Short mmCIF file of C-alpha atoms in Angstrom, two decimals:
data_model
loop_
_atom_site.label_atom_id
_atom_site.label_comp_id
_atom_site.label_asym_id
_atom_site.label_seq_id
_atom_site.Cartn_x
_atom_site.Cartn_y
_atom_site.Cartn_z
CA UNK A 268 -47.63 -120.04 -99.49
CA UNK A 269 -51.22 -118.75 -99.83
CA UNK A 270 -53.59 -119.79 -102.59
CA UNK A 271 -53.32 -116.50 -104.51
CA UNK A 272 -49.53 -116.81 -104.95
CA UNK A 273 -49.86 -120.48 -105.95
CA UNK A 274 -52.43 -119.59 -108.61
CA UNK A 275 -50.13 -116.91 -110.11
CA UNK A 276 -47.21 -119.33 -110.28
CA UNK A 277 -49.34 -121.96 -112.07
CA UNK A 278 -50.56 -119.40 -114.66
CA UNK A 279 -46.99 -118.29 -115.45
CA UNK A 280 -45.85 -121.90 -115.90
CA UNK A 281 -48.76 -122.69 -118.25
CA UNK A 282 -48.02 -119.85 -120.74
CA UNK A 283 -44.97 -121.53 -122.47
CA UNK A 284 -46.87 -124.82 -122.64
CA UNK A 285 -49.84 -123.10 -124.31
CA UNK A 286 -47.58 -121.33 -126.81
CA UNK A 287 -45.82 -124.63 -127.62
CA UNK A 288 -49.16 -126.42 -128.19
CA UNK A 289 -50.45 -123.60 -130.42
CA UNK A 290 -47.24 -123.46 -132.45
CA UNK A 291 -47.15 -127.23 -132.93
CA UNK A 292 -50.79 -127.25 -134.07
CA UNK A 293 -50.09 -124.48 -136.57
CA UNK A 294 -47.09 -126.34 -138.02
CA UNK A 295 -49.04 -129.57 -138.35
CA UNK A 296 -51.07 -128.03 -141.21
CA UNK A 297 -48.68 -125.74 -143.12
CA UNK A 298 -49.96 -123.75 -146.09
CA UNK A 299 -48.50 -125.29 -149.25
CA UNK A 300 -46.96 -122.74 -151.61
CA UNK A 301 -45.93 -123.17 -155.24
CA UNK A 302 -42.29 -124.11 -155.57
CA UNK A 303 -39.95 -121.32 -156.77
CA UNK A 304 -39.22 -121.24 -160.49
CA UNK A 305 -42.49 -122.95 -161.45
CA UNK A 306 -45.07 -121.21 -163.61
CA UNK A 307 -48.45 -122.80 -164.26
CA UNK A 308 -49.62 -122.77 -167.85
CA UNK A 309 -53.37 -122.18 -168.30
CA UNK A 310 -54.12 -123.62 -164.90
CA UNK A 311 -53.78 -123.16 -161.17
CA UNK A 312 -50.99 -124.95 -159.40
CA UNK A 313 -49.16 -128.11 -160.40
CA UNK A 314 -51.44 -131.02 -159.50
CA UNK A 315 -54.46 -132.05 -161.58
CA UNK A 316 -53.58 -129.43 -164.16
CA UNK A 317 -54.53 -130.79 -167.57
CA UNK A 318 -52.54 -128.09 -169.35
CA UNK A 319 -49.20 -128.43 -167.60
CA UNK A 320 -46.60 -125.98 -166.35
CA UNK A 321 -43.20 -124.60 -167.23
CA UNK A 322 -39.95 -124.28 -165.31
CA UNK A 323 -37.18 -121.90 -166.28
CA UNK A 324 -33.65 -123.10 -165.50
CA UNK A 325 -32.04 -120.85 -162.90
CA UNK A 326 -28.45 -120.45 -161.80
CA UNK A 327 -27.33 -123.55 -159.87
CA UNK A 328 -30.12 -125.75 -161.24
CA UNK A 329 -29.32 -129.33 -162.26
CA UNK A 330 -31.91 -131.76 -163.58
CA UNK A 331 -32.59 -133.24 -160.13
CA UNK A 332 -33.48 -129.74 -158.88
CA UNK A 333 -35.78 -129.13 -161.86
CA UNK A 334 -37.42 -132.52 -161.27
CA UNK A 335 -37.98 -131.67 -157.61
CA UNK A 336 -39.69 -128.42 -158.61
CA UNK A 337 -41.90 -130.49 -160.91
CA UNK A 338 -42.87 -132.85 -158.05
CA UNK A 339 -41.00 -135.76 -159.65
CA UNK A 340 -39.53 -138.05 -156.98
CA UNK A 341 -35.80 -138.79 -156.92
CA UNK A 342 -36.07 -142.39 -158.18
CA UNK A 343 -38.30 -141.41 -161.12
CA UNK A 344 -36.05 -138.45 -161.96
CA UNK A 345 -32.97 -140.72 -162.09
CA UNK A 346 -34.81 -143.22 -164.28
CA UNK A 347 -35.92 -140.41 -166.60
CA UNK A 348 -32.36 -139.04 -166.81
CA UNK A 349 -30.91 -142.45 -167.72
CA UNK A 350 -33.60 -143.09 -170.36
CA UNK A 351 -32.92 -139.77 -172.10
CA UNK A 352 -29.10 -139.72 -171.80
CA UNK A 353 -28.39 -141.63 -175.08
CA UNK A 354 -30.25 -138.87 -176.94
CA UNK A 355 -29.35 -135.85 -174.82
CA UNK A 356 -27.49 -135.41 -171.54
CA UNK A 357 -29.77 -133.49 -169.18
CA UNK A 358 -26.71 -132.54 -167.17
CA UNK A 359 -26.14 -129.94 -169.86
CA UNK A 360 -28.77 -127.36 -168.89
CA UNK A 361 -28.55 -123.67 -169.84
CA UNK A 362 -29.63 -120.87 -167.53
CA UNK A 363 -32.79 -119.18 -168.83
CA UNK A 364 -33.84 -122.14 -170.98
CA UNK A 365 -37.29 -123.58 -170.44
CA UNK A 366 -38.85 -126.93 -169.54
CA UNK A 367 -42.52 -127.43 -170.40
CA UNK A 368 -44.26 -130.26 -168.51
CA UNK A 369 -47.54 -131.48 -170.05
CA UNK A 370 -50.15 -133.50 -168.16
CA UNK A 371 -52.99 -135.66 -169.44
CA UNK A 372 -56.64 -135.11 -168.45
CA UNK A 373 -56.01 -136.92 -165.16
CA UNK A 374 -53.07 -134.73 -164.24
CA UNK A 375 -50.45 -137.40 -165.03
CA UNK A 376 -47.19 -136.24 -166.58
CA UNK A 377 -46.99 -137.48 -170.19
CA UNK A 378 -44.63 -135.10 -171.98
CA UNK A 379 -41.59 -132.91 -171.23
CA UNK A 380 -40.19 -130.39 -173.72
CA UNK A 381 -36.79 -128.71 -173.19
CA UNK A 382 -35.58 -125.99 -175.56
CA UNK A 383 -31.94 -126.92 -176.20
CA UNK A 384 -31.30 -123.80 -178.29
CA UNK A 385 -33.06 -121.55 -180.78
CA UNK A 386 -33.14 -124.30 -183.41
CA UNK A 387 -33.74 -127.54 -181.46
CA UNK A 388 -35.93 -128.92 -178.71
CA UNK A 389 -35.83 -132.16 -176.74
CA UNK A 390 -39.14 -134.06 -176.64
CA UNK A 391 -39.62 -136.67 -173.88
CA UNK A 392 -42.97 -138.50 -173.91
CA UNK A 393 -44.81 -141.66 -172.93
CA UNK A 394 -48.20 -143.26 -173.41
CA UNK A 395 -50.17 -145.47 -171.01
CA UNK A 396 -47.40 -145.31 -168.39
CA UNK A 397 -44.96 -147.08 -170.71
CA UNK A 398 -41.23 -146.27 -170.83
CA UNK A 399 -40.19 -142.74 -171.69
CA UNK A 400 -39.22 -142.09 -175.31
CA UNK A 401 -37.07 -139.14 -176.39
CA UNK A 402 -36.06 -137.34 -179.58
CA UNK A 403 -34.50 -134.06 -180.66
CA UNK A 404 -36.64 -132.12 -183.12
CA UNK A 405 -35.90 -129.08 -185.22
CA UNK A 406 -38.19 -126.26 -184.13
CA UNK A 407 -40.68 -125.51 -186.87
CA UNK A 408 -41.13 -121.75 -186.88
CA UNK A 409 -43.47 -119.73 -189.02
CA UNK A 410 -41.17 -117.36 -190.89
CA UNK A 411 -41.92 -113.83 -192.05
CA UNK A 412 -39.41 -111.50 -193.68
CA UNK A 413 -38.80 -108.00 -192.38
CA UNK A 414 -36.93 -105.23 -194.19
CA UNK A 415 -34.92 -102.54 -192.41
CA UNK A 416 -33.77 -99.58 -194.46
CA UNK A 417 -32.31 -96.24 -193.52
CA UNK A 418 -29.59 -93.62 -193.61
CA UNK A 419 -26.82 -93.38 -191.06
CA UNK A 420 -27.50 -90.85 -188.34
CA UNK A 421 -24.99 -91.44 -185.56
CA UNK A 422 -23.95 -95.10 -185.51
CA UNK A 423 -25.38 -98.01 -187.50
CA UNK A 424 -26.58 -99.50 -184.23
CA UNK A 425 -28.54 -96.40 -183.24
CA UNK A 426 -29.92 -95.80 -186.72
CA UNK A 427 -31.15 -99.35 -187.25
CA UNK A 428 -32.81 -99.51 -183.81
CA UNK A 429 -34.75 -96.36 -184.67
CA UNK A 430 -36.03 -98.18 -187.76
CA UNK A 431 -37.43 -100.96 -185.56
CA UNK A 432 -34.67 -103.55 -185.96
CA UNK A 433 -33.97 -106.08 -183.23
CA UNK A 434 -30.64 -105.53 -181.47
CA UNK A 435 -29.43 -109.06 -182.26
CA UNK A 436 -30.15 -108.55 -185.93
CA UNK A 437 -28.17 -105.30 -186.15
CA UNK A 438 -25.13 -107.09 -184.72
CA UNK A 439 -25.63 -110.01 -187.10
CA UNK A 440 -25.86 -107.67 -190.09
CA UNK A 441 -22.66 -105.87 -189.07
CA UNK A 442 -20.85 -109.18 -188.55
CA UNK A 443 -21.81 -110.34 -192.04
CA UNK A 444 -19.85 -107.37 -193.41
CA UNK A 445 -17.03 -107.12 -190.85
CA UNK A 446 -14.45 -108.44 -193.32
CA UNK A 447 -15.01 -105.53 -195.69
CA UNK A 448 -16.11 -102.68 -193.39
CA UNK A 449 -14.51 -101.41 -190.20
CA UNK A 450 -17.65 -100.20 -188.45
CA UNK A 451 -15.51 -98.31 -185.97
CA UNK A 452 -13.87 -96.17 -188.64
CA UNK A 453 -15.44 -96.37 -192.11
CA UNK A 454 -19.08 -95.25 -191.59
CA UNK A 455 -19.99 -91.64 -192.27
CA UNK A 456 -23.15 -89.59 -191.90
CA UNK A 457 -25.53 -90.25 -194.77
CA UNK A 458 -24.38 -93.79 -195.53
CA UNK A 459 -27.30 -95.97 -196.63
CA UNK A 460 -28.11 -99.47 -195.47
CA UNK A 461 -30.78 -102.08 -196.10
CA UNK A 462 -31.14 -105.64 -194.87
CA UNK A 463 -33.71 -108.41 -194.70
CA UNK A 464 -34.09 -110.77 -191.77
CA UNK A 465 -36.40 -113.48 -190.50
CA UNK A 466 -39.04 -112.93 -187.85
CA UNK A 467 -39.87 -116.23 -186.18
CA UNK A 468 -43.37 -117.06 -184.92
CA UNK A 469 -44.89 -120.05 -183.11
CA UNK A 470 -48.63 -120.52 -182.83
CA UNK A 471 -49.10 -117.06 -184.31
CA UNK A 472 -46.97 -115.34 -181.65
CA UNK A 473 -43.68 -113.58 -182.34
CA UNK A 474 -40.80 -115.40 -180.65
CA UNK A 475 -37.52 -113.87 -181.84
CA UNK A 476 -35.56 -112.77 -184.87
CA UNK A 477 -33.88 -115.35 -187.09
CA UNK A 478 -31.11 -115.01 -189.63
CA UNK A 479 -30.19 -111.98 -191.66
CA UNK A 480 -30.89 -113.21 -195.20
CA UNK A 481 -29.21 -110.43 -197.14
CA UNK A 482 -27.79 -106.99 -196.53
CA UNK A 483 -26.32 -103.98 -198.29
CA UNK A 484 -24.31 -101.03 -196.98
CA UNK A 485 -23.42 -98.04 -199.17
CA UNK A 486 -20.29 -96.51 -197.63
CA UNK A 487 -19.80 -93.28 -199.56
CA UNK A 488 -19.83 -94.57 -203.11
CA UNK A 489 -18.70 -98.11 -202.30
CA UNK A 490 -21.40 -100.78 -202.01
CA UNK A 491 -20.88 -103.77 -199.72
CA UNK A 492 -23.28 -106.73 -199.87
CA UNK A 493 -23.70 -110.10 -198.16
CA UNK A 494 -26.08 -112.97 -198.92
CA UNK A 495 -26.95 -115.91 -196.69
CA UNK A 496 -26.89 -119.26 -198.50
CA UNK A 497 -27.28 -122.85 -197.35
CA UNK A 498 -25.28 -125.27 -199.50
CA UNK A 499 -26.36 -128.67 -200.82
CA UNK A 500 -24.09 -130.33 -198.23
CA UNK A 501 -25.98 -128.66 -195.37
CA UNK A 502 -23.41 -125.99 -194.54
CA UNK A 503 -24.19 -122.30 -194.63
CA UNK A 504 -22.30 -119.06 -194.93
CA UNK A 505 -22.50 -115.49 -196.13
CA UNK A 506 -21.30 -114.77 -199.66
CA UNK A 507 -20.68 -111.63 -201.68
CA UNK A 508 -22.32 -110.87 -205.01
CA UNK A 509 -19.58 -112.83 -206.83
CA UNK A 510 -20.23 -116.00 -204.87
CA UNK A 511 -17.13 -115.72 -202.66
CA UNK A 512 -17.39 -116.30 -198.91
CA UNK A 513 -17.33 -112.95 -197.09
CA UNK A 514 -14.78 -114.34 -194.62
CA UNK A 515 -11.30 -113.24 -195.63
CA UNK A 516 -7.78 -113.57 -194.30
CA UNK A 517 -8.24 -110.68 -191.83
CA UNK A 518 -11.05 -109.04 -189.93
CA UNK A 519 -11.20 -105.34 -190.70
CA UNK A 520 -11.19 -104.46 -186.97
CA UNK A 521 -10.07 -106.15 -183.74
CA UNK A 522 -12.99 -104.50 -181.87
CA UNK A 523 -16.65 -104.22 -182.77
CA UNK A 524 -18.79 -101.06 -182.87
CA UNK A 525 -16.21 -98.68 -181.48
CA UNK A 526 -14.73 -95.50 -182.88
CA UNK A 527 -11.16 -94.67 -183.81
CA UNK A 528 -9.55 -91.73 -182.04
CA UNK A 529 -6.63 -91.37 -184.39
CA UNK A 530 -6.61 -92.49 -188.04
CA UNK A 531 -3.55 -94.05 -189.67
CA UNK A 532 -0.73 -91.62 -190.19
CA UNK A 533 2.98 -91.66 -190.92
CA UNK A 534 3.44 -88.31 -189.20
CA UNK A 535 4.49 -87.59 -185.63
CA UNK A 536 2.05 -88.02 -182.77
CA UNK A 537 2.55 -85.92 -179.66
CA UNK A 538 1.67 -87.59 -176.38
CA UNK A 539 1.00 -84.75 -173.90
CA UNK A 540 0.98 -86.96 -170.85
CA UNK A 541 4.59 -87.98 -171.38
CA UNK A 542 5.93 -84.88 -173.18
CA UNK A 543 7.24 -86.73 -176.21
CA UNK A 544 6.49 -87.21 -179.87
CA UNK A 545 6.27 -90.61 -181.56
CA UNK A 546 5.82 -92.02 -185.03
CA UNK A 547 2.20 -93.21 -185.08
CA UNK A 548 2.11 -95.80 -187.84
CA UNK A 549 -0.99 -97.52 -186.53
CA UNK A 550 -4.70 -97.27 -185.80
CA UNK A 551 -6.00 -96.48 -182.30
CA UNK A 552 -9.38 -97.83 -181.23
CA UNK A 553 -10.87 -96.02 -178.25
CA UNK A 554 -12.91 -98.39 -176.08
CA UNK A 555 -13.77 -98.99 -172.47
CA UNK A 556 -11.15 -100.74 -170.34
CA UNK A 557 -11.82 -104.47 -170.40
CA UNK A 558 -13.25 -104.58 -173.94
CA UNK A 559 -12.24 -107.93 -175.55
CA UNK A 560 -9.53 -107.76 -178.23
CA UNK A 561 -9.79 -110.20 -181.13
CA UNK A 562 -6.98 -111.59 -183.26
CA UNK A 563 -7.72 -110.29 -186.77
CA UNK A 564 -6.42 -113.49 -188.34
CA UNK A 565 -5.01 -116.95 -187.71
CA UNK A 566 -1.40 -117.08 -186.59
CA UNK A 567 1.23 -117.79 -183.97
CA UNK A 568 2.01 -115.52 -181.01
CA UNK A 569 5.65 -114.44 -181.33
CA UNK A 570 5.62 -112.01 -178.40
CA UNK A 571 3.35 -111.55 -175.38
CA UNK A 572 4.29 -109.48 -172.35
CA UNK A 573 5.53 -106.09 -171.17
CA UNK A 574 7.01 -103.80 -173.82
CA UNK A 575 10.14 -101.76 -173.11
CA UNK A 576 9.28 -99.13 -175.76
CA UNK A 577 6.06 -97.72 -174.29
CA UNK A 578 3.51 -100.23 -175.59
CA UNK A 579 2.70 -101.56 -172.12
CA UNK A 580 1.16 -105.05 -172.26
CA UNK A 581 1.69 -106.05 -175.87
CA UNK A 582 0.99 -109.06 -178.10
CA UNK A 583 2.47 -109.66 -181.54
CA UNK A 584 1.09 -112.30 -183.90
CA UNK A 585 2.77 -113.64 -187.02
CA UNK A 586 0.09 -114.66 -189.52
CA UNK A 587 2.31 -116.07 -192.27
CA UNK A 588 5.58 -115.21 -193.99
CA UNK A 589 4.22 -111.80 -195.00
CA UNK A 590 1.85 -110.30 -192.42
CA UNK A 591 2.03 -109.72 -188.68
CA UNK A 592 -0.05 -107.64 -186.25
CA UNK A 593 0.70 -105.96 -182.93
CA UNK A 594 -1.80 -105.15 -180.14
CA UNK A 595 -0.63 -102.67 -177.49
CA UNK A 596 -1.66 -101.06 -174.15
CA UNK A 597 -3.69 -104.08 -173.03
CA UNK A 598 -4.94 -104.33 -169.46
CA UNK A 599 -4.51 -108.11 -169.59
CA UNK A 600 -2.95 -110.58 -172.02
CA UNK A 601 -4.67 -113.95 -172.46
CA UNK A 602 -2.16 -115.73 -174.74
CA UNK A 603 1.45 -116.89 -174.48
CA UNK A 604 4.43 -116.86 -176.79
CA UNK A 605 4.33 -119.83 -179.17
CA UNK A 606 0.56 -120.27 -178.86
CA UNK A 607 -1.44 -120.70 -182.06
CA UNK A 608 -4.51 -118.45 -182.27
CA UNK A 609 -7.49 -118.39 -184.59
CA UNK A 610 -9.25 -115.49 -186.26
CA UNK A 611 -11.68 -113.81 -183.88
CA UNK A 612 -10.18 -115.41 -180.77
CA UNK A 613 -10.04 -113.10 -177.75
CA UNK A 614 -6.35 -112.54 -176.98
CA UNK A 615 -6.59 -109.82 -174.33
CA UNK A 616 -8.48 -106.80 -173.03
CA UNK A 617 -8.30 -103.08 -173.76
CA UNK A 618 -6.32 -101.07 -171.22
CA UNK A 619 -4.10 -98.04 -170.79
CA UNK A 620 -0.69 -99.52 -169.95
CA UNK A 621 2.58 -98.02 -171.14
CA UNK A 622 2.62 -94.61 -172.88
CA UNK A 623 -1.15 -94.11 -173.04
CA UNK A 624 -3.48 -91.20 -172.30
CA UNK A 625 -6.56 -93.38 -171.77
CA UNK A 626 -8.07 -96.81 -172.48
CA UNK A 627 -7.57 -97.76 -176.11
CA UNK A 628 -6.13 -100.42 -178.38
CA UNK A 629 -3.11 -99.55 -180.54
CA UNK A 630 -3.10 -101.84 -183.61
CA UNK A 631 -0.22 -102.16 -186.03
CA UNK A 632 -0.10 -104.31 -189.15
CA UNK A 633 3.14 -104.96 -190.99
CA UNK A 634 3.79 -106.45 -194.40
CA UNK A 635 7.26 -107.87 -195.02
CA UNK A 636 8.42 -106.00 -191.92
CA UNK A 637 7.04 -102.58 -192.96
CA UNK A 638 4.04 -101.03 -191.20
CA UNK A 639 1.04 -100.57 -193.48
CA UNK A 640 -2.44 -99.10 -193.23
CA UNK A 641 -4.73 -102.14 -192.83
CA UNK A 642 -7.69 -100.16 -194.21
CA UNK A 643 -5.96 -99.78 -197.56
CA UNK A 644 -4.56 -103.27 -197.87
CA UNK A 645 -6.28 -105.25 -200.65
CA UNK A 646 -6.73 -108.87 -199.61
CA UNK A 647 -7.67 -111.85 -201.79
CA UNK A 648 -11.37 -112.80 -201.84
CA UNK A 649 -12.84 -115.54 -199.66
CA UNK A 650 -13.39 -119.13 -200.72
CA UNK A 651 -15.74 -119.39 -203.73
CA UNK A 652 -18.99 -121.27 -203.50
CA UNK A 653 -18.90 -124.90 -204.67
CA UNK A 654 -19.50 -125.37 -208.39
CA UNK A 655 -22.41 -127.73 -207.65
CA UNK A 656 -24.25 -124.90 -205.88
CA UNK A 657 -23.40 -122.10 -208.31
CA UNK A 658 -26.59 -122.17 -210.39
CA UNK A 659 -28.91 -122.34 -207.40
CA UNK A 660 -26.93 -119.62 -205.63
CA UNK A 661 -27.23 -117.32 -208.65
CA UNK A 662 -31.03 -117.72 -208.63
CA UNK A 663 -31.18 -116.87 -204.92
CA UNK A 664 -28.73 -114.02 -205.45
CA UNK A 665 -30.87 -112.33 -208.10
CA UNK A 666 -33.99 -112.46 -205.93
CA UNK A 667 -32.19 -111.03 -202.91
CA UNK A 668 -30.28 -108.37 -204.84
CA UNK A 669 -33.59 -106.93 -206.02
CA UNK A 670 -34.94 -106.93 -202.46
CA UNK A 671 -31.98 -105.05 -200.95
CA UNK A 672 -31.41 -102.62 -203.78
CA UNK A 673 -30.55 -99.21 -202.34
#
């Protein structure tokens, strides 16, 4: 073998060795990147940051994962977890909730804040490297009142959003009146509404809406009102202008914010798809397949399964010795015969089973075995406010009535 060939062979053999050496050298000094899910607060990076950083809980996160993102070693994280557990179990983390880690001037971790919910936050702190101390505090918001007023143009939801209302507040307002108004059927163009709600601020910055404090809805000539009140025992509820809780025996509708395709009637209803006519002594709520169906009142399930008379998947609930309700054409039933259900509990999903021309809920209410129109049934008022709170409630009532006067 001549020298030229030997030289070529040596060069070829050296190439992989050179690549390996270069690669190893590059990996010996990797570029450190910020860990995913970590956001610095008024600073750059995590270490030596006197202001701290926040971590938002993501799907699959447990406290050990959050601690790792915060550069807390496993032993310290376990110690921290055990110290806090008597006050709050950090195993109970909610996706989207936030941890705020605060450092001292030397970059040492001295405080952790976790927002448990909209009303409470967990504070974990220590001084001079002593043991961690923890407490749950009520979040102290700065509160401002906002008034939304308008006339119905389309749905309440659409109209109120156009007036600048927060989506959550519109739903809350409707729910405060859902025992007296069926928002799927009762509203009409030109109805008037007005409600007051809290806007919550922290450090001068808007955070989110709070409670609806009072609301009024003029449906034709009938005025419906609700007033938020916190009792002397610490409980709270919505009451009407007479001091009775707005919650009654039955919800006015098993679905929220939907429209009714066919109002109550005792006449015949022709179902084109099947070429037959039926007595339609019920209310039909048109809604997308899969929409949750709520029990309108407490009761016991007396029937749950396939109907042989065209109702498809059907559930019947006996509420007492007088009233019962029937829910037909469900895509799926979630309860069983003999099961006790509570008002507002999801018992199934809207479908189009049985004799049905499209996804909808067929609701029947019977009184002493005779079908009735639930919209016209007069129910007893809700539980009255405690006598010890009556005077204070009346003072609050008068102030709020003036504010929501339509």
